Amino acid sequence: MTANFPGPINAPVNQHQSSPLGKEIPCVELIDRHLWRSFHAYETEMVITKSGRRMFPAFKVKVSGLEKQTKYVMMLEIVAADDCRYKFHNNQWMVAGKADPEMPKRMYIHPDSPATGEQWMQKIISFHKLKLTNNISDKHGFVSSLKL
C-alpha cells in the first residue's frame, strides 16, 4: 500500500470507502492533524544534522481497509516538494536557487514490518523512531534529507 498525501494537512480525513467490486479501499488517517496544521501554519523549520534528528511531530497514522490475513510492510519515504533551495528572509521563505542534486532514495521501514493487515489496523502506527539526516553515507537506516 502506498499512501501519498498531496495535502495531508488540509485534506479531509478519508472515511471507509469501497471499490466498485465491494472491497474496502485501504485508507490512511493522519494522527494529531491539529498539531500538524499548527506547525504548517507557522512554516516551522527543523534543523537536520549528520548524526540524525527525530522528526517532530512524530508521523503517526491509523490504517483501515487492509486485508486481514495479508502481510504488509509499512515504509515511509520523504521527498522534496520541489527542486528549489530556500532561505528565510524578511520573515518569509524565499527561493534562493536550485536545490542540490537529489540524494539516493531511502525508505524507512517500520520496525514492526512485516505484519498482517489485522495487526496494522488494531493500532496507531508510529514512526517516532525515524531520524532525518543530511549524511548521504549514513548506515543506520536514517532517512536522508537535503539541507535548506
PDB file of C-alpha atoms in Angstrom:
ATOM      1  CA  MET A   1       0.000   0.000   0.000  1.00  0.00           C
ATOM      2  CA  THR A   2       1.354   3.386  -0.917  1.00  0.00           C
ATOM      3  CA  ALA A   3      -0.097   6.421   0.796  1.00  0.00           C
ATOM      4  CA  ASN A   4       0.549   9.689  -0.948  1.00  0.00           C
ATOM      5  CA  PHE A   5      -0.516  12.773   0.959  1.00  0.00           C
ATOM      6  CA  PRO A   6      -0.798  15.534  -1.652  1.00  0.00           C
ATOM      7  CA  GLY A   7      -2.154  17.844   1.041  1.00  0.00           C
ATOM      8  CA  PRO A   8      -2.065  15.916   4.321  1.00  0.00           C
ATOM      9  CA  ILE A   9      -2.540  18.998   6.455  1.00  0.00           C
ATOM     10  CA  ASN A  10      -5.672  20.398   4.872  1.00  0.00           C
ATOM     11  CA  ALA A  11      -7.150  17.368   3.140  1.00  0.00           C
ATOM     12  CA  PRO A  12     -10.336  15.902   4.602  1.00  0.00           C
ATOM     13  CA  VAL A  13      -9.954  12.704   6.591  1.00  0.00           C
ATOM     14  CA  ASN A  14     -10.760   9.734   4.386  1.00  0.00           C
ATOM     15  CA  GLN A  15     -13.651   7.653   5.596  1.00  0.00           C
ATOM     16  CA  HIS A  16     -14.057   3.949   4.851  1.00  0.00           C
ATOM     17  CA  GLN A  17     -14.651   3.604   1.135  1.00  0.00           C
ATOM     18  CA  SER A  18     -15.472   0.655  -1.066  1.00  0.00           C
ATOM     19  CA  SER A  19     -14.263  -0.143  -4.553  1.00  0.00           C
ATOM     20  CA  PRO A  20     -16.747  -0.944  -7.346  1.00  0.00           C
ATOM     21  CA  LEU A  21     -16.132  -4.631  -6.547  1.00  0.00           C
ATOM     22  CA  GLY A  22     -17.334  -4.118  -2.968  1.00  0.00           C
ATOM     23  CA  LYS A  23     -13.887  -4.483  -1.396  1.00  0.00           C
ATOM     24  CA  GLU A  24     -12.852  -1.898   1.154  1.00  0.00           C
ATOM     25  CA  ILE A  25     -10.215   0.550  -0.114  1.00  0.00           C
ATOM     26  CA  PRO A  26      -7.124   0.984   2.080  1.00  0.00           C
ATOM     27  CA  CYS A  27      -7.295   4.298   3.907  1.00  0.00           C
ATOM     28  CA  VAL A  28      -4.688   6.214   5.926  1.00  0.00           C
ATOM     29  CA  GLU A  29      -5.605   8.786   8.595  1.00  0.00           C
ATOM     30  CA  LEU A  30      -3.001  11.205   9.949  1.00  0.00           C
ATOM     31  CA  ILE A  31      -2.971  11.251  13.763  1.00  0.00           C
ATOM     32  CA  ASP A  32      -2.552  14.607  15.560  1.00  0.00           C
ATOM     33  CA  ARG A  33      -3.755  16.545  12.497  1.00  0.00           C
ATOM     34  CA  HIS A  34      -4.338  19.624  14.649  1.00  0.00           C
ATOM     35  CA  LEU A  35      -0.665  19.638  15.677  1.00  0.00           C
ATOM     36  CA  TRP A  36       0.494  19.194  12.071  1.00  0.00           C
ATOM     37  CA  ARG A  37      -1.808  22.038  10.994  1.00  0.00           C
ATOM     38  CA  SER A  38      -0.362  24.318  13.681  1.00  0.00           C
ATOM     39  CA  PHE A  39       3.205  23.624  12.594  1.00  0.00           C
ATOM     40  CA  HIS A  40       2.235  24.056   8.943  1.00  0.00           C
ATOM     41  CA  ALA A  41       0.581  27.431   9.632  1.00  0.00           C
ATOM     42  CA  TYR A  42       3.802  28.760  11.179  1.00  0.00           C
ATOM     43  CA  GLU A  43       6.028  27.235   8.473  1.00  0.00           C
ATOM     44  CA  THR A  44       8.109  25.559  11.151  1.00  0.00           C
ATOM     45  CA  GLU A  45      11.679  24.703  10.200  1.00  0.00           C
ATOM     46  CA  MET A  46      13.612  21.736  11.511  1.00  0.00           C
ATOM     47  CA  VAL A  47      17.407  21.738  11.556  1.00  0.00           C
ATOM     48  CA  ILE A  48      18.762  18.418  10.323  1.00  0.00           C
ATOM     49  CA  THR A  49      22.174  17.114  11.405  1.00  0.00           C
ATOM     50  CA  LYS A  50      24.631  14.477  10.184  1.00  0.00           C
ATOM     51  CA  SER A  51      24.047  12.406  13.330  1.00  0.00           C
ATOM     52  CA  GLY A  52      20.291  12.416  12.663  1.00  0.00           C
ATOM     53  CA  ARG A  53      17.388  14.102  14.366  1.00  0.00           C
ATOM     54  CA  ARG A  54      13.972  12.705  15.243  1.00  0.00           C
ATOM     55  CA  MET A  55      11.112  14.324  13.377  1.00  0.00           C
ATOM     56  CA  PHE A  56       8.635  16.387  15.382  1.00  0.00           C
ATOM     57  CA  PRO A  57       5.793  15.996  15.450  1.00  0.00           C
ATOM     58  CA  ALA A  58       6.220  12.264  15.032  1.00  0.00           C
ATOM     59  CA  PHE A  59       4.499  10.834  11.983  1.00  0.00           C
ATOM     60  CA  LYS A  60       1.633   8.634  13.215  1.00  0.00           C
ATOM     61  CA  VAL A  61      -1.194   7.118  11.193  1.00  0.00           C
ATOM     62  CA  LYS A  62      -4.163   4.812  11.565  1.00  0.00           C
ATOM     63  CA  VAL A  63      -4.931   2.491   8.650  1.00  0.00           C
ATOM     64  CA  SER A  64      -8.118   0.722   7.649  1.00  0.00           C
ATOM     65  CA  GLY A  65      -9.328  -1.308   4.696  1.00  0.00           C
ATOM     66  CA  LEU A  66      -6.422  -3.760   4.637  1.00  0.00           C
ATOM     67  CA  GLU A  67      -6.960  -7.453   4.008  1.00  0.00           C
ATOM     68  CA  LYS A  68      -6.750  -9.011   7.476  1.00  0.00           C
ATOM     69  CA  GLN A  69      -4.586 -12.045   6.662  1.00  0.00           C
ATOM     70  CA  THR A  70      -2.323 -10.388   4.087  1.00  0.00           C
ATOM     71  CA  LYS A  71       1.122  -9.317   5.284  1.00  0.00           C
ATOM     72  CA  TYR A  72       2.166  -5.708   4.726  1.00  0.00           C
ATOM     73  CA  VAL A  73       5.397  -3.776   5.098  1.00  0.00           C
ATOM     74  CA  MET A  74       4.942  -0.169   6.233  1.00  0.00           C
ATOM     75  CA  MET A  75       7.504   2.249   4.832  1.00  0.00           C
ATOM     76  CA  LEU A  76       7.929   6.000   4.900  1.00  0.00           C
ATOM     77  CA  GLU A  77       9.654   7.970   2.169  1.00  0.00           C
ATOM     78  CA  ILE A  78      10.316  11.690   2.377  1.00  0.00           C
ATOM     79  CA  VAL A  79      10.569  13.503  -0.940  1.00  0.00           C
ATOM     80  CA  ALA A  80      11.329  17.102  -1.819  1.00  0.00           C
ATOM     81  CA  ALA A  81       8.293  19.257  -2.595  1.00  0.00           C
ATOM     82  CA  ASP A  82      10.174  20.938  -5.449  1.00  0.00           C
ATOM     83  CA  ASP A  83      13.683  21.417  -6.829  1.00  0.00           C
ATOM     84  CA  CYS A  84      14.423  24.730  -5.095  1.00  0.00           C
ATOM     85  CA  ARG A  85      16.684  25.796  -2.246  1.00  0.00           C
ATOM     86  CA  TYR A  86      15.116  28.252   0.224  1.00  0.00           C
ATOM     87  CA  LYS A  87      16.289  30.865   2.696  1.00  0.00           C
ATOM     88  CA  PHE A  88      14.351  32.690   5.380  1.00  0.00           C
ATOM     89  CA  HIS A  89      14.470  36.427   4.663  1.00  0.00           C
ATOM     90  CA  ASN A  90      12.258  39.271   5.956  1.00  0.00           C
ATOM     91  CA  ASN A  91      10.039  36.838   7.893  1.00  0.00           C
ATOM     92  CA  GLN A  92       9.298  34.649   4.895  1.00  0.00           C
ATOM     93  CA  TRP A  93      10.766  31.767   2.929  1.00  0.00           C
ATOM     94  CA  MET A  94      12.204  32.794  -0.434  1.00  0.00           C
ATOM     95  CA  VAL A  95      13.653  30.757  -3.290  1.00  0.00           C
ATOM     96  CA  ALA A  96      17.436  31.018  -3.143  1.00  0.00           C
ATOM     97  CA  GLY A  97      18.344  28.990  -6.196  1.00  0.00           C
ATOM     98  CA  LYS A  98      18.311  25.433  -7.394  1.00  0.00           C
ATOM     99  CA  ALA A  99      18.486  22.623  -4.826  1.00  0.00           C
ATOM    100  CA  ASP A 100      21.406  20.224  -4.584  1.00  0.00           C
ATOM    101  CA  PRO A 101      21.066  17.116  -6.764  1.00  0.00           C
ATOM    102  CA  GLU A 102      18.606  14.633  -5.332  1.00  0.00           C
ATOM    103  CA  MET A 103      20.171  12.127  -2.953  1.00  0.00           C
ATOM    104  CA  PRO A 104      19.650   8.386  -3.350  1.00  0.00           C
ATOM    105  CA  LYS A 105      16.157   7.310  -2.343  1.00  0.00           C
ATOM    106  CA  ARG A 106      15.892   5.827   1.130  1.00  0.00           C
ATOM    107  CA  MET A 107      12.799   4.484   2.760  1.00  0.00           C
ATOM    108  CA  TYR A 108      12.354   3.993   6.472  1.00  0.00           C
ATOM    109  CA  ILE A 109      10.860   0.561   7.123  1.00  0.00           C
ATOM    110  CA  HIS A 110       8.667   0.420  10.212  1.00  0.00           C
ATOM    111  CA  PRO A 111      10.294  -1.957  12.739  1.00  0.00           C
ATOM    112  CA  ASP A 112       7.064  -3.995  13.126  1.00  0.00           C
ATOM    113  CA  SER A 113       7.135  -4.909   9.415  1.00  0.00           C
ATOM    114  CA  PRO A 114       6.004  -7.241   8.056  1.00  0.00           C
ATOM    115  CA  ALA A 115       2.703  -7.691   9.874  1.00  0.00           C
ATOM    116  CA  THR A 116      -0.795  -8.740   8.897  1.00  0.00           C
ATOM    117  CA  GLY A 117      -3.411  -6.206   7.907  1.00  0.00           C
ATOM    118  CA  GLU A 118      -5.310  -7.142  11.060  1.00  0.00           C
ATOM    119  CA  GLN A 119      -2.292  -6.289  13.245  1.00  0.00           C
ATOM    120  CA  TRP A 120      -1.724  -2.937  11.498  1.00  0.00           C
ATOM    121  CA  MET A 121      -5.389  -1.937  11.760  1.00  0.00           C
ATOM    122  CA  GLN A 122      -5.533  -2.635  15.520  1.00  0.00           C
ATOM    123  CA  LYS A 123      -3.107   0.120  16.492  1.00  0.00           C
ATOM    124  CA  ILE A 124      -1.762   3.544  15.710  1.00  0.00           C
ATOM    125  CA  ILE A 125       1.334   3.166  13.548  1.00  0.00           C
ATOM    126  CA  SER A 126       4.034   5.478  14.838  1.00  0.00           C
ATOM    127  CA  PHE A 127       7.226   6.382  13.018  1.00  0.00           C
ATOM    128  CA  HIS A 128       8.623   8.118  16.125  1.00  0.00           C
ATOM    129  CA  LYS A 129      11.972   6.310  15.813  1.00  0.00           C
ATOM    130  CA  LEU A 130      12.570   7.794  12.358  1.00  0.00           C
ATOM    131  CA  LYS A 131      15.568  10.105  12.191  1.00  0.00           C
ATOM    132  CA  LEU A 132      16.299  12.596   9.438  1.00  0.00           C
ATOM    133  CA  THR A 133      19.892  13.221   8.411  1.00  0.00           C
ATOM    134  CA  ASN A 134      21.857  15.132   5.795  1.00  0.00           C
ATOM    135  CA  ASN A 135      24.555  12.438   5.810  1.00  0.00           C
ATOM    136  CA  ILE A 136      24.224  10.587   2.488  1.00  0.00           C
ATOM    137  CA  SER A 137      26.547   7.787   3.666  1.00  0.00           C
ATOM    138  CA  ASP A 138      24.516   7.065   6.828  1.00  0.00           C
ATOM    139  CA  LYS A 139      24.450   3.353   7.669  1.00  0.00           C
ATOM    140  CA  HIS A 140      21.861   3.476  10.478  1.00  0.00           C
ATOM    141  CA  GLY A 141      18.775   3.399   8.252  1.00  0.00           C
ATOM    142  CA  PHE A 142      18.014   7.078   8.762  1.00  0.00           C
ATOM    143  CA  VAL A 143      16.188   8.938   6.011  1.00  0.00           C
ATOM    144  CA  SER A 144      18.363  11.401   4.129  1.00  0.00           C
ATOM    145  CA  SER A 145      17.033  14.870   3.563  1.00  0.00           C
ATOM    146  CA  LEU A 146      18.606  17.871   1.889  1.00  0.00           C
ATOM    147  CA  LYS A 147      19.675  20.955   3.803  1.00  0.00           C
ATOM    148  CA  LEU A 148      17.877  24.192   3.013  1.00  0.00           C
TER     149      LEU A 148
END
